[in-house]
Short mmCIF file of N, CA and C in Angstrom, two decimals:
data_model
loop_
_atom_site.label_atom_id
_atom_site.label_comp_id
_atom_site.label_asym_id
_atom_site.label_seq_id
_atom_site.Cartn_x
_atom_site.Cartn_y
_atom_site.Cartn_z
N MET A 1 33.89 64.87 24.60
CA MET A 1 33.66 64.30 23.29
C MET A 1 33.48 62.79 23.45
N ILE A 2 32.52 62.27 22.72
CA ILE A 2 32.25 60.83 22.68
C ILE A 2 32.65 60.31 21.31
N VAL A 3 33.33 59.17 21.28
CA VAL A 3 33.69 58.52 20.01
C VAL A 3 33.24 57.07 20.07
N SER A 4 32.48 56.66 19.06
CA SER A 4 32.11 55.25 18.94
C SER A 4 32.87 54.64 17.78
N LYS A 5 33.11 53.33 17.88
CA LYS A 5 33.84 52.59 16.85
C LYS A 5 33.02 51.33 16.56
N THR A 6 32.51 51.22 15.34
CA THR A 6 31.63 50.12 14.96
C THR A 6 32.23 49.38 13.77
N PRO A 7 32.32 48.04 13.86
CA PRO A 7 32.95 47.30 12.77
C PRO A 7 32.06 47.18 11.53
N LEU A 8 32.72 46.99 10.41
CA LEU A 8 32.04 46.63 9.17
C LEU A 8 32.00 45.11 9.10
N ARG A 9 31.33 44.56 8.07
CA ARG A 9 31.14 43.11 8.04
C ARG A 9 31.32 42.53 6.65
N ILE A 10 31.57 41.22 6.62
CA ILE A 10 31.60 40.45 5.38
C ILE A 10 30.54 39.37 5.51
N PRO A 11 29.57 39.32 4.59
CA PRO A 11 28.55 38.26 4.64
C PRO A 11 29.04 37.01 3.93
N PHE A 12 28.65 35.85 4.44
CA PHE A 12 28.98 34.58 3.79
C PHE A 12 27.76 33.97 3.12
N SER A 13 26.62 34.01 3.79
CA SER A 13 25.42 33.40 3.20
C SER A 13 24.16 34.01 3.81
N GLY A 14 23.06 33.79 3.10
CA GLY A 14 21.75 34.21 3.61
C GLY A 14 21.29 35.57 3.15
N GLY A 15 22.06 36.21 2.28
CA GLY A 15 21.70 37.53 1.80
C GLY A 15 20.25 37.59 1.31
N LEU A 16 19.58 38.65 1.63
CA LEU A 16 18.19 38.95 1.28
C LEU A 16 17.17 38.20 2.12
N SER A 17 17.57 37.16 2.85
CA SER A 17 16.60 36.48 3.72
C SER A 17 16.30 37.30 4.97
N ASP A 18 17.03 38.41 5.15
CA ASP A 18 16.80 39.30 6.29
C ASP A 18 15.89 40.48 5.95
N LEU A 19 15.45 40.57 4.69
CA LEU A 19 14.56 41.67 4.30
C LEU A 19 13.19 41.47 4.92
N LYS A 20 12.59 42.55 5.38
CA LYS A 20 11.35 42.49 6.15
C LYS A 20 10.25 41.66 5.49
N PRO A 21 9.90 41.90 4.23
CA PRO A 21 8.80 41.11 3.64
C PRO A 21 9.10 39.61 3.62
N TYR A 22 10.36 39.26 3.37
CA TYR A 22 10.72 37.85 3.28
C TYR A 22 10.74 37.19 4.66
N CYS A 23 11.46 37.80 5.60
CA CYS A 23 11.61 37.13 6.90
C CYS A 23 10.34 37.17 7.73
N GLU A 24 9.43 38.11 7.45
CA GLU A 24 8.13 38.07 8.12
C GLU A 24 7.31 36.88 7.65
N ARG A 25 7.49 36.51 6.41
CA ARG A 25 6.71 35.42 5.84
C ARG A 25 7.36 34.05 6.01
N PHE A 26 8.69 33.98 5.81
CA PHE A 26 9.38 32.70 5.79
C PHE A 26 10.44 32.53 6.88
N GLY A 27 10.83 33.62 7.53
CA GLY A 27 11.99 33.57 8.40
C GLY A 27 13.24 33.69 7.54
N GLY A 28 14.38 33.72 8.15
CA GLY A 28 15.61 33.84 7.38
C GLY A 28 16.81 33.57 8.27
N ALA A 29 17.97 33.55 7.66
CA ALA A 29 19.22 33.33 8.40
C ALA A 29 20.38 33.89 7.59
N THR A 30 21.34 34.47 8.29
CA THR A 30 22.56 34.95 7.65
C THR A 30 23.77 34.47 8.45
N LEU A 31 24.85 34.32 7.75
CA LEU A 31 26.12 33.98 8.37
C LEU A 31 27.12 35.04 7.92
N SER A 32 27.74 35.72 8.87
CA SER A 32 28.70 36.76 8.51
C SER A 32 29.67 37.00 9.66
N VAL A 33 30.66 37.82 9.38
CA VAL A 33 31.69 38.12 10.37
C VAL A 33 32.05 39.60 10.25
N THR A 34 32.34 40.22 11.39
CA THR A 34 32.83 41.59 11.36
C THR A 34 34.34 41.56 11.11
N ILE A 35 34.83 42.65 10.57
CA ILE A 35 36.25 42.72 10.17
C ILE A 35 36.93 43.89 10.88
N ASP A 36 38.22 44.03 10.66
CA ASP A 36 38.98 45.08 11.32
C ASP A 36 39.00 46.39 10.52
N LYS A 37 37.87 46.73 9.95
CA LYS A 37 37.63 48.03 9.32
C LYS A 37 36.41 48.61 10.01
N PHE A 38 36.44 49.92 10.28
CA PHE A 38 35.46 50.49 11.20
C PHE A 38 34.84 51.79 10.70
N VAL A 39 33.71 52.11 11.34
CA VAL A 39 33.07 53.42 11.24
C VAL A 39 33.30 54.10 12.60
N TYR A 40 33.79 55.33 12.56
CA TYR A 40 34.03 56.10 13.78
C TYR A 40 33.05 57.28 13.77
N VAL A 41 32.36 57.47 14.87
CA VAL A 41 31.46 58.61 15.02
C VAL A 41 31.91 59.39 16.25
N SER A 42 32.18 60.67 16.07
CA SER A 42 32.51 61.53 17.21
C SER A 42 31.44 62.60 17.34
N ILE A 43 31.08 62.89 18.58
CA ILE A 43 30.04 63.87 18.84
C ILE A 43 30.41 64.67 20.08
N GLN A 44 30.14 65.96 20.00
CA GLN A 44 30.32 66.85 21.15
C GLN A 44 29.35 68.02 21.00
N LYS A 45 29.20 68.75 22.07
CA LYS A 45 28.33 69.93 22.03
C LYS A 45 28.92 70.92 21.04
N SER A 46 28.06 71.49 20.23
CA SER A 46 28.50 72.48 19.25
C SER A 46 28.95 73.74 19.98
N PHE A 47 29.99 74.38 19.45
CA PHE A 47 30.46 75.63 20.03
C PHE A 47 29.64 76.81 19.53
N SER A 48 28.67 76.53 18.66
CA SER A 48 27.79 77.58 18.14
C SER A 48 26.35 77.12 18.34
N THR A 49 25.43 77.77 17.66
CA THR A 49 24.01 77.43 17.80
C THR A 49 23.51 76.61 16.62
N VAL A 50 24.44 76.00 15.87
CA VAL A 50 24.06 75.21 14.71
C VAL A 50 24.59 73.79 14.84
N PHE A 51 23.98 72.90 14.08
CA PHE A 51 24.47 71.53 13.95
C PHE A 51 25.62 71.57 12.95
N GLU A 52 26.77 71.05 13.35
CA GLU A 52 27.93 71.00 12.47
C GLU A 52 28.22 69.53 12.19
N LEU A 53 28.10 69.15 10.93
CA LEU A 53 28.20 67.74 10.56
C LEU A 53 29.26 67.56 9.48
N VAL A 54 30.12 66.56 9.66
CA VAL A 54 31.13 66.23 8.67
C VAL A 54 31.03 64.74 8.43
N TYR A 55 30.81 64.35 7.17
CA TYR A 55 30.73 62.94 6.80
C TYR A 55 31.03 62.82 5.31
N GLY A 56 31.75 61.76 4.96
CA GLY A 56 32.15 61.61 3.56
C GLY A 56 32.87 62.86 3.10
N ASP A 57 32.44 63.42 1.98
CA ASP A 57 33.03 64.66 1.49
C ASP A 57 32.12 65.85 1.76
N ARG A 58 31.21 65.70 2.70
CA ARG A 58 30.25 66.77 3.00
C ARG A 58 30.55 67.45 4.34
N HIS A 59 30.21 68.72 4.39
CA HIS A 59 30.28 69.50 5.62
C HIS A 59 29.00 70.33 5.67
N GLU A 60 28.17 70.05 6.65
CA GLU A 60 26.90 70.78 6.78
C GLU A 60 26.92 71.62 8.04
N ARG A 61 26.34 72.80 7.95
CA ARG A 61 26.08 73.67 9.10
C ARG A 61 24.63 74.10 8.97
N VAL A 62 23.78 73.55 9.84
CA VAL A 62 22.35 73.82 9.73
C VAL A 62 21.79 74.21 11.10
N VAL A 63 20.70 74.96 11.08
CA VAL A 63 20.05 75.41 12.30
C VAL A 63 19.07 74.36 12.82
N SER A 64 18.40 73.68 11.91
CA SER A 64 17.36 72.72 12.28
C SER A 64 17.71 71.34 11.72
N ILE A 65 17.33 70.28 12.45
CA ILE A 65 17.63 68.94 11.93
C ILE A 65 16.85 68.66 10.65
N ASP A 66 15.75 69.35 10.44
CA ASP A 66 15.00 69.15 9.20
C ASP A 66 15.82 69.54 7.98
N GLU A 67 16.86 70.34 8.17
CA GLU A 67 17.73 70.76 7.07
C GLU A 67 18.86 69.76 6.81
N ILE A 68 19.05 68.79 7.69
CA ILE A 68 20.15 67.84 7.54
C ILE A 68 19.87 66.94 6.34
N GLN A 69 20.83 66.86 5.44
CA GLN A 69 20.66 66.08 4.23
C GLN A 69 20.84 64.59 4.44
N ASN A 70 21.68 64.19 5.37
CA ASN A 70 21.91 62.77 5.61
C ASN A 70 20.78 62.20 6.47
N PRO A 71 19.97 61.31 5.91
CA PRO A 71 18.80 60.81 6.65
C PRO A 71 19.17 59.96 7.87
N LEU A 72 20.29 59.24 7.83
CA LEU A 72 20.69 58.43 8.99
C LEU A 72 21.03 59.33 10.18
N ILE A 73 21.76 60.40 9.92
CA ILE A 73 22.09 61.36 11.00
C ILE A 73 20.84 62.04 11.50
N ARG A 74 20.03 62.54 10.59
CA ARG A 74 18.80 63.27 10.96
C ARG A 74 17.90 62.41 11.84
N GLU A 75 17.62 61.19 11.41
CA GLU A 75 16.69 60.34 12.15
C GLU A 75 17.29 59.80 13.45
N SER A 76 18.59 59.62 13.48
CA SER A 76 19.24 59.20 14.73
C SER A 76 19.16 60.32 15.77
N LEU A 77 19.36 61.56 15.33
CA LEU A 77 19.20 62.69 16.25
C LEU A 77 17.78 62.76 16.81
N ARG A 78 16.80 62.56 15.95
CA ARG A 78 15.39 62.57 16.40
C ARG A 78 15.12 61.47 17.40
N LEU A 79 15.53 60.26 17.04
CA LEU A 79 15.22 59.11 17.87
C LEU A 79 15.87 59.21 19.25
N THR A 80 17.06 59.79 19.34
CA THR A 80 17.75 59.90 20.62
C THR A 80 17.40 61.18 21.38
N GLY A 81 16.49 61.99 20.84
CA GLY A 81 16.04 63.20 21.54
C GLY A 81 16.99 64.37 21.43
N LEU A 82 17.90 64.36 20.47
CA LEU A 82 18.87 65.45 20.32
C LEU A 82 18.47 66.45 19.25
N GLN A 83 17.22 66.42 18.82
CA GLN A 83 16.79 67.30 17.73
C GLN A 83 16.88 68.78 18.07
N ASP A 84 16.93 69.13 19.35
CA ASP A 84 17.01 70.54 19.74
C ASP A 84 18.35 70.87 20.39
N THR A 85 19.32 69.99 20.28
CA THR A 85 20.63 70.19 20.89
C THR A 85 21.68 70.28 19.79
N PRO A 86 22.10 71.49 19.42
CA PRO A 86 23.13 71.60 18.39
C PRO A 86 24.40 70.85 18.80
N VAL A 87 24.86 69.98 17.92
CA VAL A 87 26.05 69.19 18.19
C VAL A 87 27.02 69.32 17.02
N SER A 88 28.25 68.99 17.31
CA SER A 88 29.27 68.86 16.28
C SER A 88 29.49 67.36 16.14
N LEU A 89 29.27 66.84 14.93
CA LEU A 89 29.30 65.40 14.70
C LEU A 89 30.14 65.10 13.47
N ARG A 90 30.94 64.06 13.59
CA ARG A 90 31.80 63.65 12.47
C ARG A 90 31.71 62.14 12.31
N VAL A 91 31.60 61.69 11.04
CA VAL A 91 31.59 60.26 10.72
C VAL A 91 32.78 59.99 9.80
N ASP A 92 33.64 59.08 10.23
CA ASP A 92 34.80 58.67 9.43
C ASP A 92 34.72 57.16 9.21
N VAL A 93 35.13 56.72 8.03
CA VAL A 93 35.05 55.31 7.67
C VAL A 93 36.41 54.87 7.12
N ASP A 94 36.82 53.66 7.49
CA ASP A 94 38.10 53.12 7.04
C ASP A 94 38.13 52.77 5.55
N VAL A 95 36.97 52.60 4.92
CA VAL A 95 36.91 52.21 3.51
C VAL A 95 36.01 53.18 2.75
N GLY A 96 36.05 53.09 1.43
CA GLY A 96 35.22 53.96 0.59
C GLY A 96 33.75 53.56 0.63
N SER A 97 32.90 54.47 0.22
CA SER A 97 31.46 54.19 0.19
C SER A 97 31.17 53.13 -0.86
N GLU A 98 30.01 52.53 -0.76
CA GLU A 98 29.58 51.48 -1.70
C GLU A 98 30.53 50.28 -1.68
N SER A 99 31.07 49.98 -0.51
CA SER A 99 32.03 48.88 -0.38
C SER A 99 31.36 47.52 -0.27
N GLY A 100 30.06 47.51 0.07
CA GLY A 100 29.36 46.25 0.27
C GLY A 100 29.68 45.61 1.60
N LEU A 101 30.18 46.40 2.53
CA LEU A 101 30.59 45.87 3.84
C LEU A 101 29.63 46.25 4.97
N GLY A 102 28.40 46.60 4.63
CA GLY A 102 27.40 46.93 5.65
C GLY A 102 27.53 48.33 6.20
N MET A 103 27.92 49.25 5.34
CA MET A 103 28.20 50.62 5.76
C MET A 103 27.03 51.30 6.45
N SER A 104 25.84 51.29 5.87
CA SER A 104 24.73 52.03 6.47
C SER A 104 24.35 51.45 7.83
N GLY A 105 24.37 50.13 7.95
CA GLY A 105 24.07 49.51 9.25
C GLY A 105 25.09 49.89 10.30
N SER A 106 26.36 49.87 9.92
CA SER A 106 27.42 50.22 10.85
C SER A 106 27.35 51.70 11.23
N ILE A 107 27.08 52.55 10.25
CA ILE A 107 26.97 53.99 10.54
C ILE A 107 25.80 54.23 11.49
N THR A 108 24.65 53.62 11.23
CA THR A 108 23.48 53.87 12.07
C THR A 108 23.72 53.38 13.50
N VAL A 109 24.28 52.19 13.64
CA VAL A 109 24.60 51.68 14.98
C VAL A 109 25.59 52.62 15.68
N GLY A 110 26.63 53.05 14.95
CA GLY A 110 27.63 53.96 15.52
C GLY A 110 27.04 55.30 15.93
N LEU A 111 26.16 55.85 15.09
CA LEU A 111 25.49 57.11 15.43
C LEU A 111 24.68 56.98 16.71
N LEU A 112 23.86 55.93 16.78
CA LEU A 112 23.01 55.74 17.96
C LEU A 112 23.84 55.49 19.21
N HIS A 113 24.89 54.70 19.09
CA HIS A 113 25.77 54.42 20.22
C HIS A 113 26.37 55.73 20.76
N ALA A 114 26.95 56.53 19.85
CA ALA A 114 27.58 57.79 20.26
C ALA A 114 26.55 58.77 20.84
N MET A 115 25.39 58.86 20.21
CA MET A 115 24.37 59.82 20.67
C MET A 115 23.80 59.43 22.02
N HIS A 116 23.54 58.15 22.24
CA HIS A 116 23.05 57.72 23.56
C HIS A 116 24.10 57.99 24.64
N ALA A 117 25.36 57.66 24.34
CA ALA A 117 26.42 57.92 25.32
C ALA A 117 26.56 59.41 25.59
N PHE A 118 26.51 60.23 24.55
CA PHE A 118 26.59 61.69 24.69
C PHE A 118 25.46 62.22 25.58
N SER A 119 24.27 61.63 25.44
CA SER A 119 23.10 62.08 26.21
C SER A 119 23.07 61.50 27.62
N GLY A 120 23.96 60.56 27.89
CA GLY A 120 23.97 59.92 29.22
C GLY A 120 22.89 58.86 29.38
N HIS A 121 22.34 58.38 28.27
CA HIS A 121 21.31 57.35 28.31
C HIS A 121 21.93 55.98 28.53
N ASP A 122 21.25 55.14 29.31
CA ASP A 122 21.62 53.73 29.37
C ASP A 122 21.05 53.07 28.12
N PHE A 123 21.79 52.12 27.55
CA PHE A 123 21.31 51.42 26.36
C PHE A 123 21.94 50.05 26.32
N THR A 124 21.33 49.18 25.54
CA THR A 124 21.85 47.82 25.36
C THR A 124 22.14 47.59 23.88
N ILE A 125 22.87 46.52 23.59
CA ILE A 125 23.11 46.15 22.20
C ILE A 125 21.80 45.84 21.51
N ASP A 126 20.89 45.15 22.20
CA ASP A 126 19.58 44.85 21.61
C ASP A 126 18.84 46.13 21.24
N GLN A 127 18.93 47.15 22.08
CA GLN A 127 18.28 48.43 21.80
C GLN A 127 18.90 49.08 20.57
N LEU A 128 20.24 49.06 20.48
CA LEU A 128 20.90 49.64 19.30
C LEU A 128 20.46 48.94 18.03
N ILE A 129 20.37 47.60 18.08
CA ILE A 129 19.92 46.84 16.91
C ILE A 129 18.50 47.22 16.54
N TYR A 130 17.60 47.24 17.53
CA TYR A 130 16.20 47.57 17.27
C TYR A 130 16.07 48.98 16.69
N GLU A 131 16.74 49.94 17.31
CA GLU A 131 16.62 51.33 16.85
C GLU A 131 17.22 51.53 15.46
N ALA A 132 18.37 50.91 15.21
CA ALA A 132 19.01 51.05 13.90
C ALA A 132 18.14 50.44 12.80
N THR A 133 17.58 49.25 13.05
CA THR A 133 16.72 48.64 12.03
C THR A 133 15.42 49.43 11.88
N HIS A 134 14.92 49.98 12.97
CA HIS A 134 13.70 50.81 12.90
C HIS A 134 13.94 52.03 12.00
N ILE A 135 15.08 52.69 12.17
CA ILE A 135 15.39 53.85 11.34
C ILE A 135 15.51 53.44 9.87
N GLU A 136 16.31 52.41 9.60
CA GLU A 136 16.59 52.05 8.20
C GLU A 136 15.39 51.42 7.50
N ILE A 137 14.64 50.58 8.19
CA ILE A 137 13.54 49.83 7.54
C ILE A 137 12.21 50.56 7.64
N ASP A 138 11.84 51.00 8.84
CA ASP A 138 10.52 51.57 9.05
C ASP A 138 10.44 53.07 8.75
N ILE A 139 11.35 53.84 9.30
CA ILE A 139 11.28 55.29 9.11
C ILE A 139 11.70 55.69 7.70
N LEU A 140 12.85 55.18 7.25
CA LEU A 140 13.37 55.57 5.94
C LEU A 140 12.88 54.67 4.81
N GLU A 141 12.20 53.60 5.17
CA GLU A 141 11.62 52.67 4.21
C GLU A 141 12.63 52.27 3.14
N GLY A 142 13.84 51.97 3.60
CA GLY A 142 14.90 51.58 2.68
C GLY A 142 14.86 50.11 2.33
N ALA A 143 15.73 49.72 1.45
CA ALA A 143 15.82 48.33 1.03
C ALA A 143 16.70 47.53 1.98
N SER A 144 17.02 48.12 3.12
CA SER A 144 17.87 47.46 4.10
C SER A 144 17.09 46.35 4.81
N GLY A 145 17.86 45.44 5.37
CA GLY A 145 17.27 44.37 6.17
C GLY A 145 17.76 44.46 7.60
N PHE A 146 17.54 43.39 8.33
CA PHE A 146 17.91 43.35 9.74
C PHE A 146 19.36 42.94 9.94
N HIS A 147 19.99 42.40 8.90
CA HIS A 147 21.32 41.82 9.01
C HIS A 147 22.41 42.82 9.38
N ASP A 148 22.56 43.89 8.60
CA ASP A 148 23.70 44.79 8.78
C ASP A 148 23.76 45.42 10.17
N PRO A 149 22.68 46.05 10.65
CA PRO A 149 22.78 46.60 12.01
C PRO A 149 23.02 45.52 13.06
N SER A 150 22.44 44.33 12.85
CA SER A 150 22.59 43.27 13.85
C SER A 150 24.03 42.80 13.96
N ILE A 151 24.65 42.42 12.85
CA ILE A 151 26.01 41.90 12.91
C ILE A 151 26.99 43.00 13.31
N CYS A 152 26.77 44.23 12.85
CA CYS A 152 27.69 45.32 13.21
C CYS A 152 27.60 45.66 14.69
N ALA A 153 26.44 45.52 15.30
CA ALA A 153 26.29 45.77 16.74
C ALA A 153 26.81 44.61 17.56
N LEU A 154 26.61 43.38 17.08
CA LEU A 154 27.01 42.19 17.84
C LEU A 154 28.50 41.89 17.73
N GLY A 155 29.06 42.06 16.54
CA GLY A 155 30.47 41.76 16.30
C GLY A 155 30.75 40.27 16.22
N GLY A 156 31.94 39.94 15.77
CA GLY A 156 32.38 38.56 15.68
C GLY A 156 31.76 37.82 14.50
N MET A 157 31.84 36.49 14.56
CA MET A 157 31.20 35.65 13.55
C MET A 157 29.87 35.19 14.14
N GLN A 158 28.80 35.44 13.40
CA GLN A 158 27.46 35.16 13.92
C GLN A 158 26.60 34.46 12.88
N LEU A 159 25.86 33.48 13.33
CA LEU A 159 24.74 32.95 12.57
C LEU A 159 23.52 33.62 13.18
N ILE A 160 22.82 34.40 12.39
CA ILE A 160 21.66 35.14 12.90
C ILE A 160 20.42 34.65 12.18
N GLU A 161 19.45 34.19 12.96
CA GLU A 161 18.17 33.77 12.40
C GLU A 161 17.15 34.88 12.62
N TYR A 162 16.22 35.01 11.68
CA TYR A 162 15.23 36.08 11.70
C TYR A 162 13.83 35.49 11.68
N ASP A 163 12.98 36.04 12.52
CA ASP A 163 11.56 35.72 12.51
C ASP A 163 10.85 37.07 12.57
N GLY A 164 10.57 37.62 11.40
CA GLY A 164 10.07 39.00 11.35
C GLY A 164 11.16 39.92 11.88
N ASN A 165 10.79 40.80 12.81
CA ASN A 165 11.78 41.73 13.34
C ASN A 165 12.51 41.17 14.56
N LYS A 166 12.30 39.92 14.88
CA LYS A 166 13.02 39.28 15.99
C LYS A 166 14.27 38.61 15.43
N ILE A 167 15.38 38.80 16.14
CA ILE A 167 16.62 38.16 15.72
C ILE A 167 17.08 37.19 16.79
N PHE A 168 17.72 36.13 16.33
CA PHE A 168 18.24 35.10 17.22
C PHE A 168 19.69 34.81 16.82
N PRO A 169 20.63 35.56 17.42
CA PRO A 169 22.04 35.40 17.04
C PRO A 169 22.70 34.23 17.79
N ARG A 170 23.65 33.63 17.12
CA ARG A 170 24.47 32.59 17.75
C ARG A 170 25.91 32.85 17.34
N ARG A 171 26.73 33.18 18.33
CA ARG A 171 28.15 33.47 18.09
C ARG A 171 28.85 32.15 17.75
N LEU A 172 29.66 32.18 16.70
CA LEU A 172 30.32 30.97 16.24
C LEU A 172 31.81 30.92 16.59
N THR A 173 32.40 32.03 16.98
CA THR A 173 33.80 32.01 17.39
C THR A 173 33.99 32.76 18.67
#
């Protein structure tokens, strides 16, 4: 079994300057810090022939990833090449949903981290950031920006500057 632990974050300034349309045109910058509240993702081979998923108040048992209701889990499985490997996966969070603490970014980074480790893939923090933002911004076309996956993957207090999809972090503590 693989377990990843990804921090949540508190933003101080720069909100919305990390959104793709804005930072592609003007650049952007955010200042934030990760906190001692976390997202935990555990993954192991399924004992059956179905995907078994537990997250929030949901429990899914599906044969195909196309049936998975959670888009972050579904697309992370696709991106990491696990779409044909039934797994048992659980996501636990220290705080309630809609907390404003970067939940989706932290969950996506945690999912990718756990899935790459489970698959035996080598990966870097930069790769986790790129893949998490690709899922949230490009594939799911969400209102997410580059900030949440970046700070949750990097940790600590960071000033992060954005030039389109390129990030330039500077650790402050």
